[in-house]
Coordinates of C-alpha atoms and ligand atoms in Angstrom, one line a residue:
X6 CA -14.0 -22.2 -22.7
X7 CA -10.7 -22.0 -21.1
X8 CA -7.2 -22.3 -23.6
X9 CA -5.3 -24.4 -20.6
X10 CA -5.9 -26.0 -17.5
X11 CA -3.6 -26.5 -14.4
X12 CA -3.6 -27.6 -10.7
X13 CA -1.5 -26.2 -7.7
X14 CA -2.5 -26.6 -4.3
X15 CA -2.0 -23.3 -3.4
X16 CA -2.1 -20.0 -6.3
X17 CA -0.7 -17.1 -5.0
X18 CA -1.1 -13.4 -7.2
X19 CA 1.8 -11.1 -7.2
X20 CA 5.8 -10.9 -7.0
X21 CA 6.4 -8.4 -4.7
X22 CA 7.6 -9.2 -1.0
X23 CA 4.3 -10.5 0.9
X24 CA 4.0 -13.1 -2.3
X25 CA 7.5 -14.5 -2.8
X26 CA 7.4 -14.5 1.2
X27 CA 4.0 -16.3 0.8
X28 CA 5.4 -18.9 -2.3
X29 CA 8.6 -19.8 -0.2
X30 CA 6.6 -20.6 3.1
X31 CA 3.7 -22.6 1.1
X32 CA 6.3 -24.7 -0.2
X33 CA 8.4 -25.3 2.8
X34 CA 5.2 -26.7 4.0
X35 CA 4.9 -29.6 1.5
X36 CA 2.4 -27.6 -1.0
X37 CA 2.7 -27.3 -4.7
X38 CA 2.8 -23.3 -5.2
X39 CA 2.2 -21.5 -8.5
X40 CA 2.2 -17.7 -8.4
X41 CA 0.9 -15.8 -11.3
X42 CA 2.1 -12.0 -11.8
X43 CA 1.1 -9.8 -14.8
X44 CA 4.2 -8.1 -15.0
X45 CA 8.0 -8.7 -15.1
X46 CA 9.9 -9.8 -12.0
X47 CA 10.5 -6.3 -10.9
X48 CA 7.5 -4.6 -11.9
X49 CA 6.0 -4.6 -8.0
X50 CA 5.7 -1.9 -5.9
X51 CA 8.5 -3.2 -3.2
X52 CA 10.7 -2.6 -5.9
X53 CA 10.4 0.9 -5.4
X54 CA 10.3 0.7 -1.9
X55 CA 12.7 2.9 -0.7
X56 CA 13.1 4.1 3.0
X57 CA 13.7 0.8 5.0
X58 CA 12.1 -1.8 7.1
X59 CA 10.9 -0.9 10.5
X60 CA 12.1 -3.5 13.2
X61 CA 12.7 -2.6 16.8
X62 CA 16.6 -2.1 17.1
X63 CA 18.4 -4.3 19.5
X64 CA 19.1 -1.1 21.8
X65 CA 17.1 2.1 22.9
X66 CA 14.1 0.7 21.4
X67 CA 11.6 -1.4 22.4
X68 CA 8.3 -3.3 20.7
X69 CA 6.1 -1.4 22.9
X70 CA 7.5 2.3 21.5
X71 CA 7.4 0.5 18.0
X72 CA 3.9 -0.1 18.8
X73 CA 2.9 2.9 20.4
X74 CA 4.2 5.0 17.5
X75 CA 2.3 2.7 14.8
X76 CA -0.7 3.3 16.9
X77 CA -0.5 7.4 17.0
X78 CA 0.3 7.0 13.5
X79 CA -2.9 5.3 12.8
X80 CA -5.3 7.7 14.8
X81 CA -7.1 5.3 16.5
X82 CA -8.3 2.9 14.1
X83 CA -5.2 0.5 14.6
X84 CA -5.8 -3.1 15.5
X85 CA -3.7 -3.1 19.0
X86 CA -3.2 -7.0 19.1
X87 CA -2.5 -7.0 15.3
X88 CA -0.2 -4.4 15.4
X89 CA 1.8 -6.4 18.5
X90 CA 1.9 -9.5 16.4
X91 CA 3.0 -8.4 13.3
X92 CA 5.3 -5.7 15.7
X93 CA 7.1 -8.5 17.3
X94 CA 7.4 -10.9 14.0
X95 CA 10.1 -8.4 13.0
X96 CA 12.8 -9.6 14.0
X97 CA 12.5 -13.1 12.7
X98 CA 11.4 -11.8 9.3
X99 CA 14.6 -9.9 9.2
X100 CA 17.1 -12.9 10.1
X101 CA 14.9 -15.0 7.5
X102 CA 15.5 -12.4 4.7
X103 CA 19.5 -12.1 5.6
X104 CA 19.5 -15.8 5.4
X105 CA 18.5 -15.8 2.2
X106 CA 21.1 -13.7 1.5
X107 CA 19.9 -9.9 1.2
X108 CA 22.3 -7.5 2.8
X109 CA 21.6 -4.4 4.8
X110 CA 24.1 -1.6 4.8
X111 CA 26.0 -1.1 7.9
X112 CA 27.1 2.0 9.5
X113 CA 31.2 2.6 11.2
X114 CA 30.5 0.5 13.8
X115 CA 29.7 -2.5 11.5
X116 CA 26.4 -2.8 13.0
X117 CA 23.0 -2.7 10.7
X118 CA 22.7 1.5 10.3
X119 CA 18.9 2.4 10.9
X120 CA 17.7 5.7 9.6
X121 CA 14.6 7.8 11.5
X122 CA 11.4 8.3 9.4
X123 CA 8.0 10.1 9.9
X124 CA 6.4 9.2 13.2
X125 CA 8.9 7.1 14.6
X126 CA 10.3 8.2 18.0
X127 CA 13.6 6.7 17.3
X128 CA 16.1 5.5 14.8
X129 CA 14.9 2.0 14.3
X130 CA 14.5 1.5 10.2
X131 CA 17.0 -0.5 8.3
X132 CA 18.0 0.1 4.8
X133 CA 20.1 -1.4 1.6
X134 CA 21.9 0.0 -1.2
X135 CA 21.2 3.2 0.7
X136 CA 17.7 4.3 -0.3
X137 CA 17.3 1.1 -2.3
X138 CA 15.9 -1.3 0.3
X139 CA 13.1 -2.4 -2.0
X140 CA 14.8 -3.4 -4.6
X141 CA 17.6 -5.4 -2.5
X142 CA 14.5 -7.0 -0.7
X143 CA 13.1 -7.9 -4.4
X144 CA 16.2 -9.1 -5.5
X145 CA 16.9 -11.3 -2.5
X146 CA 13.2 -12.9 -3.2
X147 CA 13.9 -13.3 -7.1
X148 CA 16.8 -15.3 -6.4
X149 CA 15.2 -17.6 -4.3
X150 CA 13.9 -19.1 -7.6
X151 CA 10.1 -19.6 -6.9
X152 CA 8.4 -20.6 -10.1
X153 CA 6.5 -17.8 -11.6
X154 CA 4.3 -17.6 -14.5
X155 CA 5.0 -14.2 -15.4
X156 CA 2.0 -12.3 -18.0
X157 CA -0.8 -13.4 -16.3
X158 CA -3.3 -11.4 -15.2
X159 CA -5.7 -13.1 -12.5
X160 CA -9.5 -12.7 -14.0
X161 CA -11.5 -14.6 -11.3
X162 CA -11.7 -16.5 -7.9
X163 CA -14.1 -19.6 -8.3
X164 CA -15.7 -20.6 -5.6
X165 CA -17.6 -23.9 -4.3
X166 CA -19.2 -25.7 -1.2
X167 CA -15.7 -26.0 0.2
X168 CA -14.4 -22.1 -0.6
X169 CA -12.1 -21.2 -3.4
X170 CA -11.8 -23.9 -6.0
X171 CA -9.9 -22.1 -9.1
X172 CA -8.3 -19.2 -10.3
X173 CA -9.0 -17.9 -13.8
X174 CA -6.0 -15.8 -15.7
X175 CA -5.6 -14.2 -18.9
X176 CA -2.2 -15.1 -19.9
X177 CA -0.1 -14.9 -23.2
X178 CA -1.1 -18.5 -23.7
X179 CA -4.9 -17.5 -23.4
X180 CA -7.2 -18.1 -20.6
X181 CA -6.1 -20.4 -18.1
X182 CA -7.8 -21.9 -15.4
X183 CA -6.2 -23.3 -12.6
X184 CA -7.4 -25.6 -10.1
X185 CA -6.6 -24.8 -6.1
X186 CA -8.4 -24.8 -2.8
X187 CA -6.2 -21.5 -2.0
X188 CA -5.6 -18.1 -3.9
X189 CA -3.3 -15.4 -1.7
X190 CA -3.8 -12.0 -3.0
X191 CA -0.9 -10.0 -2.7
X192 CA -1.6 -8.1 -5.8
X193 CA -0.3 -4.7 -4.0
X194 CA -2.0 -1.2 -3.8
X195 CA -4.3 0.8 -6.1
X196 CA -2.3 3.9 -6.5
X197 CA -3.5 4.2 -10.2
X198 CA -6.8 5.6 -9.0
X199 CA -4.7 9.0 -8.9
X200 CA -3.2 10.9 -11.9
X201 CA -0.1 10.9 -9.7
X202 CA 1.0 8.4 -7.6
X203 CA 4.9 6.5 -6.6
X204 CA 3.0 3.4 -7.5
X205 CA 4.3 0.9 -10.6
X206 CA 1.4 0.8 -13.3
X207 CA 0.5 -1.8 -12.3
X208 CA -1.5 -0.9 -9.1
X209 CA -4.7 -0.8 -10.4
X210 CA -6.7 -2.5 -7.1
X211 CA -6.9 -5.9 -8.7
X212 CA -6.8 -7.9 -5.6
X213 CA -9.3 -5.9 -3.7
X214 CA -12.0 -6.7 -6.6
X215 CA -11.1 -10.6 -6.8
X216 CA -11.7 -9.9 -3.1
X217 CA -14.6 -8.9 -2.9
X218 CA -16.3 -10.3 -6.0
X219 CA -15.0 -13.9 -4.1
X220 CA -17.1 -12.8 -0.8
X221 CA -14.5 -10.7 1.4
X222 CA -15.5 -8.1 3.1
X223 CA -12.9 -4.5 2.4
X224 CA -12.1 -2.0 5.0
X225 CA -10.6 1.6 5.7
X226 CA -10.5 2.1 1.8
X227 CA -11.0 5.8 2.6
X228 CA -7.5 6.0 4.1
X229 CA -5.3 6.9 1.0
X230 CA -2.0 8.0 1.9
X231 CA -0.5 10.5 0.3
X232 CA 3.4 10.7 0.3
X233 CA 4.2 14.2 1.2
X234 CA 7.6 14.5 -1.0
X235 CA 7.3 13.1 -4.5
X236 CA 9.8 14.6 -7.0
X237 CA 7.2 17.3 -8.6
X238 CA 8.1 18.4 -12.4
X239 CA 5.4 20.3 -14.2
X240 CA 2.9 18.4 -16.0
X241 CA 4.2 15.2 -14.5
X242 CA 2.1 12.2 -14.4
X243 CA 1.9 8.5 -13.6
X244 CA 4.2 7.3 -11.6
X245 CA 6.4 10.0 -9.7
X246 CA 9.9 9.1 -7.9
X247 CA 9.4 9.4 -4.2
X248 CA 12.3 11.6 -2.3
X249 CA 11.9 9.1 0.6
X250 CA 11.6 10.3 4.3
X251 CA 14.6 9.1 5.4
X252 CA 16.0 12.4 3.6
X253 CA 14.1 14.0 6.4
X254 CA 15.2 11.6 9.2
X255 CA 18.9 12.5 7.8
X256 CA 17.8 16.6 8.4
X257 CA 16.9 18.0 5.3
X258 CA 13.9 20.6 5.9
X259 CA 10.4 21.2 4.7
X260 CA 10.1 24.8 3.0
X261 CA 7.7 27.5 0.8
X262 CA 9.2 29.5 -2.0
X263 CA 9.8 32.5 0.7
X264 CA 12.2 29.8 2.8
X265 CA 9.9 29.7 5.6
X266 CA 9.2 26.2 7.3
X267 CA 5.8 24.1 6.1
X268 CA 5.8 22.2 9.7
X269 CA 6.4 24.9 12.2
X270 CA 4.5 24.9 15.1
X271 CA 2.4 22.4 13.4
X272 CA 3.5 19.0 15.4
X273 CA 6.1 18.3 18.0
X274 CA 7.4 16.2 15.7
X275 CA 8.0 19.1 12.9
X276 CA 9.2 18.2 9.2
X277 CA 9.4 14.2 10.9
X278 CA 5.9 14.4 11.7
X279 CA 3.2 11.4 10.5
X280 CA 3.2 11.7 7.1
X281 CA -0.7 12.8 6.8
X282 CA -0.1 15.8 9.2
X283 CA 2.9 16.8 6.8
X284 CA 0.7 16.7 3.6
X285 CA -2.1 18.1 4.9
X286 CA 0.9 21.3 6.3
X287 CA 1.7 21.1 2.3
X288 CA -1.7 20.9 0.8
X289 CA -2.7 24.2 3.1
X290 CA 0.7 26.0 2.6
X291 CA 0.2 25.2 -0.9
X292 CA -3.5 26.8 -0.9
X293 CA -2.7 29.3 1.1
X294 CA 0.2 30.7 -1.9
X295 CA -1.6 29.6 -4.5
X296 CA 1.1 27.4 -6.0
X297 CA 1.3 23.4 -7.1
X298 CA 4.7 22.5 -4.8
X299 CA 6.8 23.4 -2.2
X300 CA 10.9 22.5 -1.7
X301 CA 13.2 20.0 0.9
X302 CA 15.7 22.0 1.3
X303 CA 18.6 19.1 1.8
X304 CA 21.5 21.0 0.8
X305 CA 23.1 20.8 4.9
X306 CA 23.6 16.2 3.9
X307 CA 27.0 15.7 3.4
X308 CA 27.7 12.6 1.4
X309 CA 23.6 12.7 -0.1
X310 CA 24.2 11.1 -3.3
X311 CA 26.4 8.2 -1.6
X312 CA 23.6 7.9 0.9
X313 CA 20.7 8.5 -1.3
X314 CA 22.1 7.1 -5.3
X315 CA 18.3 6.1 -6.7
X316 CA 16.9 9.9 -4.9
X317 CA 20.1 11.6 -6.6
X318 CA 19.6 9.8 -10.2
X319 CA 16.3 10.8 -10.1
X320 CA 16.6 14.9 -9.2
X321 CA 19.2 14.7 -11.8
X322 CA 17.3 13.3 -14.6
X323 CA 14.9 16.2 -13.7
X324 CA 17.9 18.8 -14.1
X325 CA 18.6 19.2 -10.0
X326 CA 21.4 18.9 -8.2
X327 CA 20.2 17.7 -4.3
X328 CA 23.5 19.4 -2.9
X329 CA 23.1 22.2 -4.5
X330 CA 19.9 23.1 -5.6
X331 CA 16.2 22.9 -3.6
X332 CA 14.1 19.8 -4.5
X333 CA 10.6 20.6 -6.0
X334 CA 8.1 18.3 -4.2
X335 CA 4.3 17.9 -3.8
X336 CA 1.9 15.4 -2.3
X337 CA 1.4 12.4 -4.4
X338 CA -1.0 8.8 -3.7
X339 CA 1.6 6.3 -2.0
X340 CA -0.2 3.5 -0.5
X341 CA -3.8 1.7 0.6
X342 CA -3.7 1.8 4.1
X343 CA -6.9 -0.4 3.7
X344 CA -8.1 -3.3 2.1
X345 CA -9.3 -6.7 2.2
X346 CA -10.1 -7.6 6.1
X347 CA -7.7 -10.4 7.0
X348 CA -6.7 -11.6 10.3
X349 CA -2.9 -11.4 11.3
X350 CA -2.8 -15.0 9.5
X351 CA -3.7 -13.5 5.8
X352 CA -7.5 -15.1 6.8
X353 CA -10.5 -13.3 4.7
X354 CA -13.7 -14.7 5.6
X355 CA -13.7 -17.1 2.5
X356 CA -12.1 -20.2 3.4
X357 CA -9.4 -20.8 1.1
X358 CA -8.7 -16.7 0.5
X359 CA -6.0 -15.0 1.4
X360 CA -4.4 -11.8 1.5
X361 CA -1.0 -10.1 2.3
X362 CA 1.2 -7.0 1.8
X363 CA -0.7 -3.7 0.9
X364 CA -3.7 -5.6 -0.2
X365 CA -4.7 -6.8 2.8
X366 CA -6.1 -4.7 6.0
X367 CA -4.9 -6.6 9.0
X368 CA -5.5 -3.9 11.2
X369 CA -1.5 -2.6 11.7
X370 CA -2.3 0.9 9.8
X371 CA -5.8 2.4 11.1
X372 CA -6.1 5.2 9.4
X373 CA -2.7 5.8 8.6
X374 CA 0.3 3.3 8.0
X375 CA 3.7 4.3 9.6
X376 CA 6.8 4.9 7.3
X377 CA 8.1 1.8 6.7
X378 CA 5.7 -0.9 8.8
X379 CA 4.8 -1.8 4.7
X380 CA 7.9 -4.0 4.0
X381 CA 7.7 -5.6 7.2
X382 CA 3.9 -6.5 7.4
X383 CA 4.5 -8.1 4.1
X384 CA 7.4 -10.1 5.0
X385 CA 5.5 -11.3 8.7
X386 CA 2.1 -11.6 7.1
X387 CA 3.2 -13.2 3.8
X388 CA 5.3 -15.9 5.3
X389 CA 1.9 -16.5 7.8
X390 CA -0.4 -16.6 5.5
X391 CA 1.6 -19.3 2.7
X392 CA 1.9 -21.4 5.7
X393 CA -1.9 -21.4 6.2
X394 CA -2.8 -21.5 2.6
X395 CA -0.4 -24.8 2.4
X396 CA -3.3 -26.2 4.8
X397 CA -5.5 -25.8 2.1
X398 CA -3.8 -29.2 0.7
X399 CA -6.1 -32.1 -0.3
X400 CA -9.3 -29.8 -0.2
X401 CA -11.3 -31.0 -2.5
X402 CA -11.8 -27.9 -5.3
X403 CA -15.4 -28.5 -7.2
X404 CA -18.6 -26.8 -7.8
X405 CA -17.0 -23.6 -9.2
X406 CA -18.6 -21.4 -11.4
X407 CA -15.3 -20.4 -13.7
X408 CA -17.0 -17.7 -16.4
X409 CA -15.6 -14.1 -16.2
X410 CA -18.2 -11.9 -14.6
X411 CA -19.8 -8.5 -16.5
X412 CA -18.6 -5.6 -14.7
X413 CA -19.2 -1.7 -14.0
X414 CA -15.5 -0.6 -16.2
X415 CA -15.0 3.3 -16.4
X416 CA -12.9 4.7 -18.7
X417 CA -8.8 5.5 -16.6
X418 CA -8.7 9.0 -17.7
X419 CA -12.2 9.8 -16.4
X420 CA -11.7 7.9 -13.6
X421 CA -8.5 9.5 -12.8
X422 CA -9.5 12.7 -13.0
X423 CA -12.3 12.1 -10.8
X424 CA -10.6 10.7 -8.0
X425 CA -7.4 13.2 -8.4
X426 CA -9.9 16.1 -8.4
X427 CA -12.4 15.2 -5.6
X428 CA -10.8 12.9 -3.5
X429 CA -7.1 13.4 -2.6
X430 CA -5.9 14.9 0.4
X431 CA -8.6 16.8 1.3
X432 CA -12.3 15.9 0.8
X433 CA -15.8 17.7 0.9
X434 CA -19.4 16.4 0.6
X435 CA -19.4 18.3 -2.8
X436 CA -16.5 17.1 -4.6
X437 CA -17.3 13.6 -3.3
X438 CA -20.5 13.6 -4.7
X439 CA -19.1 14.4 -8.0
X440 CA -16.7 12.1 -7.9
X441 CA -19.4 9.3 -7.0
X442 CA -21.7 10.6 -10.4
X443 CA -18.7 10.2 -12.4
X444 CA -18.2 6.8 -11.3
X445 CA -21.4 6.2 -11.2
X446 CA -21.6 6.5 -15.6
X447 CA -19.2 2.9 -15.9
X448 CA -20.4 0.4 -18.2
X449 CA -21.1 -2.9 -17.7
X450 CA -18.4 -4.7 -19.8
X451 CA -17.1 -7.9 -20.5
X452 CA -13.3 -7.9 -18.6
X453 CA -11.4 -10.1 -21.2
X454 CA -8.6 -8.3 -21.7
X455 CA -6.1 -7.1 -18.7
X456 CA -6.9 -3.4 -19.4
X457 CA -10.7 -3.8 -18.8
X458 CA -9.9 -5.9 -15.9
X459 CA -8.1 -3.4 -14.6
X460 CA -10.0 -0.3 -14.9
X461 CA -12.9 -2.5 -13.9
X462 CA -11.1 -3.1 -10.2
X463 CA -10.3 0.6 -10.2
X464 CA -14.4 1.5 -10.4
X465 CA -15.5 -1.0 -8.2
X466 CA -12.3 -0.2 -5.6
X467 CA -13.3 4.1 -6.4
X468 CA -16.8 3.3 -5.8
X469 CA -15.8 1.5 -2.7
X470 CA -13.5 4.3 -1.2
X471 CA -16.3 6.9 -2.7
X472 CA -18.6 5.8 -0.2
X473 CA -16.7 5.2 2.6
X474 CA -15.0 8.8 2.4
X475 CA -18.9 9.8 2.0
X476 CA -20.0 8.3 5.2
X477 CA -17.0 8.9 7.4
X478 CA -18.3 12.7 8.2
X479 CA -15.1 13.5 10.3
X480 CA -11.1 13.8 9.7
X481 CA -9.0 11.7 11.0
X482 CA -5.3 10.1 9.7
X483 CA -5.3 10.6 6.1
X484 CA -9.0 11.5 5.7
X485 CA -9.2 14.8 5.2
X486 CA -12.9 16.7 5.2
X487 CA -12.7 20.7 5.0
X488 CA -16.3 20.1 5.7
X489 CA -15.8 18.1 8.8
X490 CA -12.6 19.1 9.8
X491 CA -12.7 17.6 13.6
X492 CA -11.9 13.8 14.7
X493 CA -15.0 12.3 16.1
X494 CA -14.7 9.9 19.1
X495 CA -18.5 8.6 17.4
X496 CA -16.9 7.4 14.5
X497 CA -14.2 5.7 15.8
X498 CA -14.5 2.4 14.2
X499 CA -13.0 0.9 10.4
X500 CA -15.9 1.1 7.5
X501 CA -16.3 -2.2 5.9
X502 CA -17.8 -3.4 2.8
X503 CA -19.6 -6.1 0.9
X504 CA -21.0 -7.4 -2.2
X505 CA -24.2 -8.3 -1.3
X506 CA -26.9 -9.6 -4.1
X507 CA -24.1 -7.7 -6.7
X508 CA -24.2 -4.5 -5.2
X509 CA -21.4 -3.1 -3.1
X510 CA -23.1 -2.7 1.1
X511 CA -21.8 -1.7 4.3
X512 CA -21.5 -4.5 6.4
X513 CA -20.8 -4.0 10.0
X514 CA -19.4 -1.2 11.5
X515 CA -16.3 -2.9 13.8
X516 CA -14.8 -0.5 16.8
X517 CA -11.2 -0.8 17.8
X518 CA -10.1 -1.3 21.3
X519 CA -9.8 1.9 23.3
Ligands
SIN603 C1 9.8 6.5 2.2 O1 10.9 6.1 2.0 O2 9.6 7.7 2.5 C2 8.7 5.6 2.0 C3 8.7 4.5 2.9 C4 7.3 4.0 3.2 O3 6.4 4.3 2.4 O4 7.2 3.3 4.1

């Protein structure tokens, strides 16, 4: 039944920053680690990261303002002693990552430079290579020369009477099964729901339907974020280059074809407000004109393509010249502020699982992550949760059952178009209900190949965010309803679901501390 067999004591899924974090830690604790990734070693979403870290800057900052603005940010949904943990782990993650040898540009005074971003009431994000941090932070893991198995798609948590027992894969050498008490997701986001999205391909939800599938329980799947300035060039699809934020935090301006500001008098904050308040001014401005993107005006930056060489490439493959000429940009999906419910540890409910990075929902992003708290819960929560999973050691892994389930698999296009359509940045009853029909015609398939396994985690993850979006009857952080366009204090509480007798249930409804 399976092609090859293996044993680790702990498995981790994915090669981005919270699973090299995860793989380093595991080992330092004495466990045998094997992480599995389906791509190549830079085909993760923190490779495209580009803004920064955020960690609280040694002056005229403070973890309490870091907090606080994580917690507007998230509109209420945030996890207040989760977001002070993972707040406060900063700093340490940062030294750890230096040690191993990635380097942070510095400003005149020699000192790390920190950039301002979206919702962040000071200067407190550090970056590398200018607006390559992600792929300095990659880079920097890579090195650290952590086996990988690289081609293999994960297929299936086993589970016994002690939790996880195994980990089936597809891989180039067939399906494998390997033998562990512990599998750590950190499979990364599920941008590939949307037509258009800053996301690698390979964000196609995998590790929230291992998740659940395995017996975790997902939350605030509703809560898409949408980037507000991805490079737009007509017809473009897939994956979009991001004109990061920090080319907002270094002054450039948000403006409509007739050069009149998209932010005025809509936030204190202006162009640097949260990111959903400044894609919902886009989306409406957008309406409003009738037309499919707006311009960043960031011809005052002296010095842009020094301080902004992967942004610059990009406008110039697309024929524009940042110093001279307005960049074209439009709304496109950038991250899962939800996902599978984990403690501050990487904890799910099944003992043995884990999760970390944009996978996971540990509570730091309510209903909207901050610019730049993604890096850094990655780095605090990966190196947390590999130490945990190395306590998984000795556990004795029978009882499994190790087949490949049938599941619901829609076809990407339809499913793409559904989701793009009905449920991006701004949401009614009408198109949801759509949306949930269209979903609703998947086939029940047998996922042996990596494409149906993917597009099977996209329809059970869309089905997932289809009915939360459905039930949450309010707006709030990047859930958007024209039809309920006020915050309700009622609904102040994270939506989570289960797979319960194979079908996909709310379980509780869990409040957040006032
Ligand atoms: C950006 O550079 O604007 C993106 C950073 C982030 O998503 O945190």
């Amino acid at each position: 039944m399976h092609d090859w067999e293996a044993s680790a004591d702990v498995v981790v899924i994915g090669g981005g920053v919270a699973g090299l974090t995860a793989a380093r830690a595991a080992t330092r604790h004495g466990a045998s680690v094997l992480t599995v990734s389906k791509g190549g070693p830079t085909d993760t979403a923190t490779q495209y990261a580009q803004g920064g870290i955020a960690v609280v800057a040694p002056t005229g900052d403070s973890v309490e303002s870091h907090v606080y603005d994580t917690m507007e940010a998230g509109a209420g949904l945030c996890d207040e002693a989760a977001v002070e943990s993972i707040v406060e782990g900063g700093r340490r993650a940062i030294e750890a990552l230096t040690d191993l040898g990635a380097v942070f540009d510095l400003g005149r005074d020699g000192q790390v430079s920190r950039t301002r971003e979206g919702g962040h009431s000071t200067r407190r994000i550090i970056h590398a290579g200018g607006d390559a941090t992600g792929a300095e932070v990659q880079r920097a893991l890579n090195a650290a020369g952590m086996p990988v198995l690289f081609g293999a798609a994960a297929a299936h948590v086993a589970t016994g009477p002690n939790g996880v027992c195994g980990l089936v894969v597809l891989s180039t050498k067939g399906i494998g099964l390997i033998h562990t008490p512990a599998v750590l997701l950190a499979t990364g986001g599920s941008g590939q729901l949307f037509a258009c999205s800053t996301n690698p391909p390979g964000a196609t939800a995998d590790g929230i339907a291992l998740g659940l599938r395995a017996g975790a329980e997902v939350a605030d799947l509703e809560f898409v974020q949408f980037h507000p300035t991805v490079l737009f060039t007509p017809g473009g699809v897939g994956r979009r280059p991001l004109i990061s934020e920090a080319v907002r935090g270094e002054g450039a301006k948000l403006v409509d074809p007739n050069g009149d500001s998209i932010t005025k008098g809509v936030h204190p904050r202006g162009d640097l407000a949260p990111r959903d308040v400044v894609s919902k001014a886009i989306h409406a401005r957008m309406h409003m004109l009738g037309i499919d993107h707006v311009y960043l005006d960031a011809r005052s930056i002296s010095g842009f393509a020094q301080r902004f060489p992967t942004i610059t490439a990009s406008c110039l493959a697309a024929g524009i010249d940042p110093q001279t000429d307005l960049i074209p940009v439009a709304p496109a999906a950038h991250y899962q502020c939800g996902g599978v419910v984990t403690d501050v540890q990487g904890q799910t409910r099944v003992p043995g699982l884990l999760a970390a990075g944009e996978v996971a929902r540990t509570g730091l992003h309510g209903a909207n992550r901050l610019a730049s708290n993604s890096l850094l819960e990655g780095l605090v929560v990966g190196e947390r949760a590999g130490l945990v999973a190395a306590g998984r050691k000795g556990t004795p892994t029978t009882g499994g059952d190790y087949a490949i389930p049938l599941a619901p698999v829609l076809n990407r296009q339809a499913l793409q178009d559904a989701l793009t359509l009905n449920a991006s940045v701004v949401r009614d009853a009408l198109g949801l209900e759509v949306a949930a029909k269209a979903i609703a015609q998947a086939e029940l398939l047998q996922t042996n190949t990596e494409e149906a396994l993917e597009d099977a985690a996209l329809t059970l993850t869309a089905q997932a965010l289809l009915a939360a979006a459905t039930a949450r009857t309010e707006s709030r952080g990047c859930h958007t309803r024209s039809d309920y366009p006020e915050t309700s204090d009622d609904q102040r509480f994270s939506r989570r679901y289960a797979i319960e007798d194979g079908q996909l249930e709310p379980t509780q409804a869990v409040g957040v501390r006032a």
